[in-house]
PDB file of C-alpha atoms in Angstrom:
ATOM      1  CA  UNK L   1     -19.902  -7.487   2.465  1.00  0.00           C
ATOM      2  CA  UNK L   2     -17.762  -4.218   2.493  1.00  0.00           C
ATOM      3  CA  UNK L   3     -16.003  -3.454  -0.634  1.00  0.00           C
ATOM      4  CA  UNK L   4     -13.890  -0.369  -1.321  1.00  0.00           C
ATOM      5  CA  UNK L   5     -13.113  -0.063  -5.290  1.00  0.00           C
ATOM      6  CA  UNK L   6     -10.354   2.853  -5.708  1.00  0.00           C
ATOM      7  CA  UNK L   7      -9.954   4.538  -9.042  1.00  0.00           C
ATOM      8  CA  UNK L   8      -8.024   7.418 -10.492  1.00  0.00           C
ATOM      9  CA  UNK L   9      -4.302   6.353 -10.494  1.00  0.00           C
ATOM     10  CA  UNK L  10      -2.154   7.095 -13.261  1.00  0.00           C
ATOM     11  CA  UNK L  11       1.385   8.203 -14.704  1.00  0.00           C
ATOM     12  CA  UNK L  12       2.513  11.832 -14.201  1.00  0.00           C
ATOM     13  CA  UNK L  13       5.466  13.978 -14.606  1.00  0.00           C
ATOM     14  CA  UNK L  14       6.597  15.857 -11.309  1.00  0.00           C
ATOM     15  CA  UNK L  15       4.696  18.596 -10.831  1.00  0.00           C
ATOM     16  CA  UNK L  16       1.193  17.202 -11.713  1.00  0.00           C
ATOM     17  CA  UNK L  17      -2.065  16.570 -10.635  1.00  0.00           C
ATOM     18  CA  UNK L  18      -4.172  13.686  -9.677  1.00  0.00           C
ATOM     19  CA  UNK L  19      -7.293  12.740  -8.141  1.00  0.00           C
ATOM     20  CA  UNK L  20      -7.654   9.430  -7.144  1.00  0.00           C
ATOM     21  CA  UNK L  21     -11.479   8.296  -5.679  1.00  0.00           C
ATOM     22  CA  UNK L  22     -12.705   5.419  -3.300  1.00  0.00           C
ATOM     23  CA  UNK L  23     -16.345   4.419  -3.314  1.00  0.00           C
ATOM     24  CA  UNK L  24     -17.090   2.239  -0.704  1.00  0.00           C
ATOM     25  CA  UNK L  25     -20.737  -0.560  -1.450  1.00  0.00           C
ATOM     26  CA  UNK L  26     -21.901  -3.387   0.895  1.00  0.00           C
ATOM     27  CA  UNK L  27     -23.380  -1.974   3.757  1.00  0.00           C
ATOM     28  CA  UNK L  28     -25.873   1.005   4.218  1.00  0.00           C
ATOM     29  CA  UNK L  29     -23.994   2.621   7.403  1.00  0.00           C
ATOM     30  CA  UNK L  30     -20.980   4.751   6.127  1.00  0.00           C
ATOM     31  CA  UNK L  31     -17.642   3.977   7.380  1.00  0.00           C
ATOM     32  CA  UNK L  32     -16.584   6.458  10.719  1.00  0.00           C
ATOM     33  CA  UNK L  33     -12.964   6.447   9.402  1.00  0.00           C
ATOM     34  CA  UNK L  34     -11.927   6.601   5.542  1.00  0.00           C
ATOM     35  CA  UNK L  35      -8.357   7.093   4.708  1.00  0.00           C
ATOM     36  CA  UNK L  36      -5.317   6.583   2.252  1.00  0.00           C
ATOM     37  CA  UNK L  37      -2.331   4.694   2.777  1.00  0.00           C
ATOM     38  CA  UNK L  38       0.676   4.019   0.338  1.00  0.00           C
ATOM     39  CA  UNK L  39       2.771   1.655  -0.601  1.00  0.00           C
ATOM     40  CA  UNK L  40       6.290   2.155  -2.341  1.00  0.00           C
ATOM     41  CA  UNK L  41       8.578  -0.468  -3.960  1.00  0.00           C
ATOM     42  CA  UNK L  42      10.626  -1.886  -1.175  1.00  0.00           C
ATOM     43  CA  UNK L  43       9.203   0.028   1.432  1.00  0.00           C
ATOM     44  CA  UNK L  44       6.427  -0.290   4.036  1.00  0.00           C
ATOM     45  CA  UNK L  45       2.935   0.565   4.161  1.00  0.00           C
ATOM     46  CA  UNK L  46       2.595   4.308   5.488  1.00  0.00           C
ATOM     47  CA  UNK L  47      -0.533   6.784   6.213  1.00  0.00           C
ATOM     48  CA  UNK L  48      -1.330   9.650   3.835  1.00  0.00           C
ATOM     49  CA  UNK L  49      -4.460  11.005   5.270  1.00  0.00           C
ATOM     50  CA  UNK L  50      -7.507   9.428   6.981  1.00  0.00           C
ATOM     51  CA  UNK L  51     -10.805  11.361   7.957  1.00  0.00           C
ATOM     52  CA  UNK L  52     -13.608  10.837   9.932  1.00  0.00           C
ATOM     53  CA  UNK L  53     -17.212  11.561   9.506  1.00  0.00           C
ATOM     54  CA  UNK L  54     -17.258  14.301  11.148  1.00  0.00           C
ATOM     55  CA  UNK L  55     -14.213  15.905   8.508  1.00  0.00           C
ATOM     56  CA  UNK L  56     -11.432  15.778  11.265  1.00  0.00           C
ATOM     57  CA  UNK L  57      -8.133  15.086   9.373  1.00  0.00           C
ATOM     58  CA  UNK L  58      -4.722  13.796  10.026  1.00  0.00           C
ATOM     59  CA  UNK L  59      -2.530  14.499   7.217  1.00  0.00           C
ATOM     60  CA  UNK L  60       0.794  12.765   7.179  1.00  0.00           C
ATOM     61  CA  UNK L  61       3.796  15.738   7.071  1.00  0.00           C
ATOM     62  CA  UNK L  62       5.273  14.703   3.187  1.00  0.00           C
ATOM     63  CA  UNK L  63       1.809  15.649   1.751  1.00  0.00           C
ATOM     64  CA  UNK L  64       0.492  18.950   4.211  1.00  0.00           C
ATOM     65  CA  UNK L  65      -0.397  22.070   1.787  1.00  0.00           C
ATOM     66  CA  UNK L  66      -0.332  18.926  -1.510  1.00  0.00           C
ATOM     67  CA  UNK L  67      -2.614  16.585  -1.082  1.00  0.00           C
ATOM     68  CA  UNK L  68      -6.392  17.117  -0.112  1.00  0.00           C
ATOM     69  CA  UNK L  69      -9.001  14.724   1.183  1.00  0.00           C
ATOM     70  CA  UNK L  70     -12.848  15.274   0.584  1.00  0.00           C
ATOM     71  CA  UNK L  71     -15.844  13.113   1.113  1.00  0.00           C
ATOM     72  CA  UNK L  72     -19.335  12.907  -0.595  1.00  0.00           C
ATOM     73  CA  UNK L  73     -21.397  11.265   1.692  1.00  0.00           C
ATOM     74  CA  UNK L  74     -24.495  10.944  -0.851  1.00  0.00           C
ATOM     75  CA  UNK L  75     -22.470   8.584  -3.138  1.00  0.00           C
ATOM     76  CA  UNK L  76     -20.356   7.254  -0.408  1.00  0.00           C
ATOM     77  CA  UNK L  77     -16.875   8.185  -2.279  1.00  0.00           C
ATOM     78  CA  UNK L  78     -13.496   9.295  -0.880  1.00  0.00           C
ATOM     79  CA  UNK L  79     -11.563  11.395  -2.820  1.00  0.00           C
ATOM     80  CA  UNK L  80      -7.569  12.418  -2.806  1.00  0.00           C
ATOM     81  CA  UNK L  81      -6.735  15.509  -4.838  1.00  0.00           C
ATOM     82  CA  UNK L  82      -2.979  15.389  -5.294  1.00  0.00           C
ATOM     83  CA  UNK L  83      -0.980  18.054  -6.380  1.00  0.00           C
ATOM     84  CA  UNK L  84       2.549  19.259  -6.510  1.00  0.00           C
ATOM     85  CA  UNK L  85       3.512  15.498  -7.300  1.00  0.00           C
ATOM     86  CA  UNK L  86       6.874  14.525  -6.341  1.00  0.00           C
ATOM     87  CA  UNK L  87       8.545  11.359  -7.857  1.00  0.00           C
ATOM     88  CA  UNK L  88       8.825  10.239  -4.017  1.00  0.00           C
ATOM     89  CA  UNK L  89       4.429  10.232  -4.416  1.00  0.00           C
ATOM     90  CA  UNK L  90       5.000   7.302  -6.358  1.00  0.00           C
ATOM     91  CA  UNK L  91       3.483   4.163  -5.160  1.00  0.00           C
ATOM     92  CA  UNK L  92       0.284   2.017  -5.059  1.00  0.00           C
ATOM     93  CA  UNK L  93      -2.741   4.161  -2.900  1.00  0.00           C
ATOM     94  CA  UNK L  94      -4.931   1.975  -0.752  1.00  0.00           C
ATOM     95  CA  UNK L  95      -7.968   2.972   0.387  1.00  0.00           C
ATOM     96  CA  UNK L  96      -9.279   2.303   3.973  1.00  0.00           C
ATOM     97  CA  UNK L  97     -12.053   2.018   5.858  1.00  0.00           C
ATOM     98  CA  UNK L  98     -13.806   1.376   9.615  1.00  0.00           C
ATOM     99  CA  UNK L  99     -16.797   1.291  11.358  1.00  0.00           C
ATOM    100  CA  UNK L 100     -15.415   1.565  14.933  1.00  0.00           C
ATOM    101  CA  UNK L 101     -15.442   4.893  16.722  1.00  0.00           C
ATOM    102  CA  UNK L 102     -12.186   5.201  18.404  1.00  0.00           C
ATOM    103  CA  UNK L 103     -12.160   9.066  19.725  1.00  0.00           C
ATOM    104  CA  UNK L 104      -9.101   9.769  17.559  1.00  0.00           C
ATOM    105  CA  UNK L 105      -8.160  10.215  13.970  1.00  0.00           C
ATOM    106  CA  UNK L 106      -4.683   7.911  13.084  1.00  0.00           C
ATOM    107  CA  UNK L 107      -2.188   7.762  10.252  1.00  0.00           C
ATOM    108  CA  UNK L 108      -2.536   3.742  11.786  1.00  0.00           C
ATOM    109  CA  UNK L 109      -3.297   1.142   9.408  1.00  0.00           C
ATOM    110  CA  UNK L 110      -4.423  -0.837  12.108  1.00  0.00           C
ATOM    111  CA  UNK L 111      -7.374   1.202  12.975  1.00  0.00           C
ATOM    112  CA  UNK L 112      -8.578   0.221   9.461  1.00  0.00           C
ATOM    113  CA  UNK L 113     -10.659  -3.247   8.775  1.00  0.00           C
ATOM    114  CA  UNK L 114     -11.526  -2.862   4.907  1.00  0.00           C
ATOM    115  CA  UNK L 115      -9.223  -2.086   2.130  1.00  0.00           C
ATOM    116  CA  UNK L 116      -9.179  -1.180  -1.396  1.00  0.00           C
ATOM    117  CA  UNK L 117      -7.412  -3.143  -3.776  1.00  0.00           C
ATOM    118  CA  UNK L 118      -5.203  -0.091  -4.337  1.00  0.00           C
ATOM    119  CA  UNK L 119      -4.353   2.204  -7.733  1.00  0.00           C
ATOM    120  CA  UNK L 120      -1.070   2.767  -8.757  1.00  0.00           C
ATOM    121  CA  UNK L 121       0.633   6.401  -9.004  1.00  0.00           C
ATOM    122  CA  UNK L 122       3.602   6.766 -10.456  1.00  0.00           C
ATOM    123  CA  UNK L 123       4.772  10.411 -10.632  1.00  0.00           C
ATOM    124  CA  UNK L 124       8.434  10.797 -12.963  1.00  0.00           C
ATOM    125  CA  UNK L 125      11.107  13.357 -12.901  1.00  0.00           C
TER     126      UNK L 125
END
C-alpha cells in the first residue's frame, strides 16, 4: 500500500524559509509524478508544483523564482524549499503522487492517486 508521510510544516513570519519533505513507502517502483498542492481556509485545493521523474516541472505562477522542488530518488523523498514566504503561503501542503505516465506535467489534482496527509504552513505578517 502507497503511503506518502509529509513533514516540515511550521509557523513563520513573512519573509521566511521553509522546507517541507514527502517520503513516499509501500511499493518499490517510484511514483512518475510527485507534486504539492495547497489548501487555504475557505478556499479550494490548488497546484504548487508537481515533477516528474524525469525533473520536468510545472510551477504554479504565485510561487515561480520562491519555491523550489527537488527529488532524492535513493530515499524516495520530495522536497519543497520555500522562500520569500508570503502570509497568502499559508495553508495545509499535500503531497501527491502517481504511477501513470500521462506525457504531460499538470498543476491537476486529478492526475494524482495518492496523497499525503498534509503539513500545515502558516506564514504571519
Amino acid at each position: 500500500q502507497v503511503q506518502l508521510v509529509e513533514s516540515g510544516g511550521g509557523s513563520v513570519q513573512a519573509g521566511g524559509s521553509l522546507r517541507l519533505s514527502c517520503t513516499t513507502t509501500g511499493y518499490a517502483i517510484r511514483p512518475y509524478y510527485r507534486g504539492w498542492f495547497r489548501q487555504a481556509p475557505g478556499k479550494e485545493r490548488e497546484g504548487v508544483v508537481v515533477i516528474d521523474d524525469n525533473g520536468r516541472t510545472t510551477y504554479a505562477d504565485s510561487v515561480k523564482g520562491r519555491f523550489t522542488v527537488s527529488k532524492d530518488n535513493a530515499k524516495n523523498t520530495l522536497y519543497l524549499q520555500m522562500n520569500s514566504l508570503k502570509p497568502e503561503d499559508t495553508g495545509m501542503y499535500y503531497c501527491a503522487a502517481d504511477y501513470l505516465f500521462r506525457g504531460r506535467v499538470r498543476l491537476d489534482e486529478n492526475d494524482y492517486q495518492y496523497w499525503g496527509q498534509g503539513t500545515q504552513v502558516t506564514v504571519s505578517s
